[in-house]
Amino acid sequence: MSDERSLQTLIRMHQNRQISRRTFMQRCAALGIAAPFASILATPGVSLASSYQNAMLRPGLAQQSVELTIGQVEEPDTLDPHNLTAAAAGLLGYVAMPGLVWWDYDLGISPMIAESWESSEDGLTWTFNLRPNLVFHNGKPCTAQEVVRNFEHIMDPEGGSFLAPDYVSVASVEAPDETTVVFTLSEPFAPFLAILTNRCAITDMDAYDDTTPVGTGPFKIVEWNRGTGVVLEAHDQYWEEGLPLASRVDWNFYPNSDSRVLALQAGDIDIVYSVPPEQVDLLMQEDTVLVEPIPGVTHDYIAFNCASGPFSDVRMRKAVAHAIDKELVVEGAEWGFAHATNIPFPPTSPWYIEIPDYEYDPERAQALMAEAGYADGLELDMPVAATTPLPEIAELIQPDLAAIGINVRLVETEWATYWPEIYLKGQFDITPMGYSARVDPDQTFYPRYRTGGIHNPMGYSNARMDELLDQGRVITDFDERKAIYDEVQTILVDELPWLWLYLPDVRMGWRNNITGFQQHPAAHFYVTTSTKEG
């Protein structure tokens, strides 16, 4: 079979989901096709003839004259490398300051600045081998010693990193040589490899900065124009040969959905991070734009203040659960491009458990309110981040709540204020929110439902929950962990510190002259292999 025919067969198998992207890339490598062009070939809609010629005849060529314009939704409040708490900050962090490993397109864990790793039989020693010749954006070598300095800062109790609780089991981090990093744990920690994928940026500690931080990623942050966007330029010493394919990326902020779509249609934006659900069908009709929703693993929910106020009574939280018609919320907020849920995992996840959801039953909701002492109803403010789809969710559930006597005043606030000043400080009784998915269930549950957890502004506390979450960190057997997190989810559905609403599809959009772009199920955003034709 000729190389061209072999490649055609590979593309067909990949597009039919008969093989994973990882397998596709490996088999392309066997045909002598460099990773940048293999990524382009893996993208639907690419011209086989022209791409094949590029792949086979020019495997090391990077198109350094290409400039891409991205339309993002939110502007982060900070780009502090070890405090990328907001999703918008995490997206930039993954591009500019990648960590040792990453959560790949197949939702597995793959090498990033570490090319390989191994763990001891007892799970107490993890050894990572860095890629050779790693260089920071400022030209400084990224050695194992630099990586150690990053983790020392993350783990420093005085450092203030939101990642610190993830590394309490790390007894030491050492660099026996220039390319080897060794973590020694005080006890087995099941999600250790997974936590390394979560916004664990590696930066030049001598140039630590929360505006234009320095990393080793394919693009370097050159300038942050507040309120407008971030300018990134290609890292000319990036470790992967021939990448990135673009020379510059303008990472612009478009909080207004209509403005994002109009800019995409006009060609002012090459790729948009989030296409409003009501615009998906319309854009699918256009010849110049591609929109191809895929199932996602992020989720939207309602958070309750469990420590004070009316929702400190679980009966009031259950009343809200019975009052809301989730299917109508899915249709109204996402135009059907989502799946109603009462847990954070889709059915395809190994951590999924089927738990009966609360039925839409306003009469039962009113009865629960009466039991809780609120038979006459109540009025309260509902803070809402001005980020789609949170205002839409709030407007959809407002009449459902009013129908049972909970009259909420919607108070919309810009994300840059809402996240640090309202949500993280627990300044709410009830509020809609969205959450970025994680690799391991510990990452989802421990920071949010452990008593005093760093992301537990709900003030939720349950002794059995604390016990289970602690066990889930040290037990490494999958079946035992599955039983633990089944019980965790059962408790959460019963006690409702969060009321999960749905899992939205990933809906990004791009111009039809963009190649090499791929949507990530967790809504991460990479443009390393993206380029523009014409």
Phi, psi and omega in degrees: 000131181292160178301320182296316180294321177300319180293318177301318179296317179300314181299316180298317180296320179293316181294331178272007179061029176278337175227154179282166177298323180298314179297320178302313181296320180297318182288328174296319179300323179295335178273000180087020182262124181294153184305317181303317183278334173297321178296320178296316181297333181283352183273129179301143174090359180283140176292117182298315186299308183291320182291323178298316180298316178298317184295317185277329187257337183228056188295338184253009186275126175253135183273084190282003179260001185276131174243130180249144175242125184251140175253100178266164184271305189253150170260128179291159177276335180203157172243030174305116188306327183253016174219050178277062189289322181282146180303321181297324178288321179299322180300315178291323180299317180298326182282318187263329187227062182298157179262198182295321181224170180218160178271109191275182184293337177268009181063031171253179179254123185234161179297148172230258178281344169266129182272344178197166178201164175207155178236153178287164182300325181276358177074012184263345181234126178239124182244126181244134178254116182286154173294145179290149174062037173290134183227135174289166181300333181270008177093352180283136178297139175263097183263173177299326179297322178294321178296318178301316179301321178300313183288329175297321178292317179300319186275348181295120180302334179270354184283337176077016180284136178291347179277346188309316182299337179289342189243023181294338181273357180276115180278325180200155173231127185226159178235091181294338175207186188293337186236011183237128177242128182239121174261131174246124183262149178280339177203159178303141181225099189306316184271020187303310182297322182295320183293336179292344178275348191264088173053032181268075187290140173253118185234165172285108185295338177283348179237031184301127186205147182258009179241310178231066182293158184252129177226200179243009187291174182296337178232143178253144178279118183263319185203141175244108177267102186305132179086350183241299182172179180244134178262126176240145176235154182300139175275110187285357175239029179297145189291335183268115186303134177084359181239155357283167181276337178263149180270338183208145174229122172266109186263084190264152183259126178230080181296335179274121185299315181298321179295320179299313183294316180298321179294324177293315181297324182281350182086009177284339176238139177270322181220133174250139183291322184219119175269126178305136185302327181289347181259353186300307183299322180297313182291332177295340180278346186273141181284336187265357186230143175243130173224120184224084182303141175231153178301137182250169179238012170275171179210156177245146190206175172244127178260142179243148169280108184269353185265332182206163179084184187298331185270008169289344174269118184300335179295327178288324177293321178290329176298317178297319180300321179283339185277337189262129175270099186297323181296323177292325177294317177301314181291319184284319184272328186239004179054035177086356181271058180191173180227123179300144182208164171232009174222168186273004184241141176284164180301338180281350183280143175294346181262005181291142171221138180273116180234130179304136180271166176288130179285147173292110188208083182303327180294316177297323178299315180294323178296318178295321177297319179297318178299326182277358178092017181240041181299331181271004179082185179199163176238142179200165178272144173240103176293140183224126175289137183280057182225122179302136008258020187297316176298322179295318178299314181300316180293329180285323182274344181304311179291328176299317179291320179299326182296337178254005175102008176257104182263111184254137173263122182279124181243099185276135184224142178299145185305318184300336176263318184302310188298305183280328189263334182251302186291303185296335179267003177067030182272060180201157168264318181208138182202141174278146181209167174236158185221135177278134184293162178230163183290313187247145181300332177303321181293330178282315192266318189299309182292341188257334185235356172286138179307125180077012181303148185296335177244041179243063179289350177291341184071027182285139179211131179208121185298319179294322177299314179301317180298314181295317182294324176294319179296319183298341180276333187253340178276128184257345180291127185299314184298321178293319178294321179302316179297321179298310185283340169297315179292321177303312182293324178297318178295317182295322178294327180282322187261339168057051168297329169239146169249102179292138182254304183197165173253109183283149171291156172275124186229082175261159180227148180210156178293151185286356175264007177267129177237157177082007180264138179223136177281143179257134182301334178267012179063024168288166191221109181237138178231024181301318183258010181275140176212179187229131178265141175079000000 
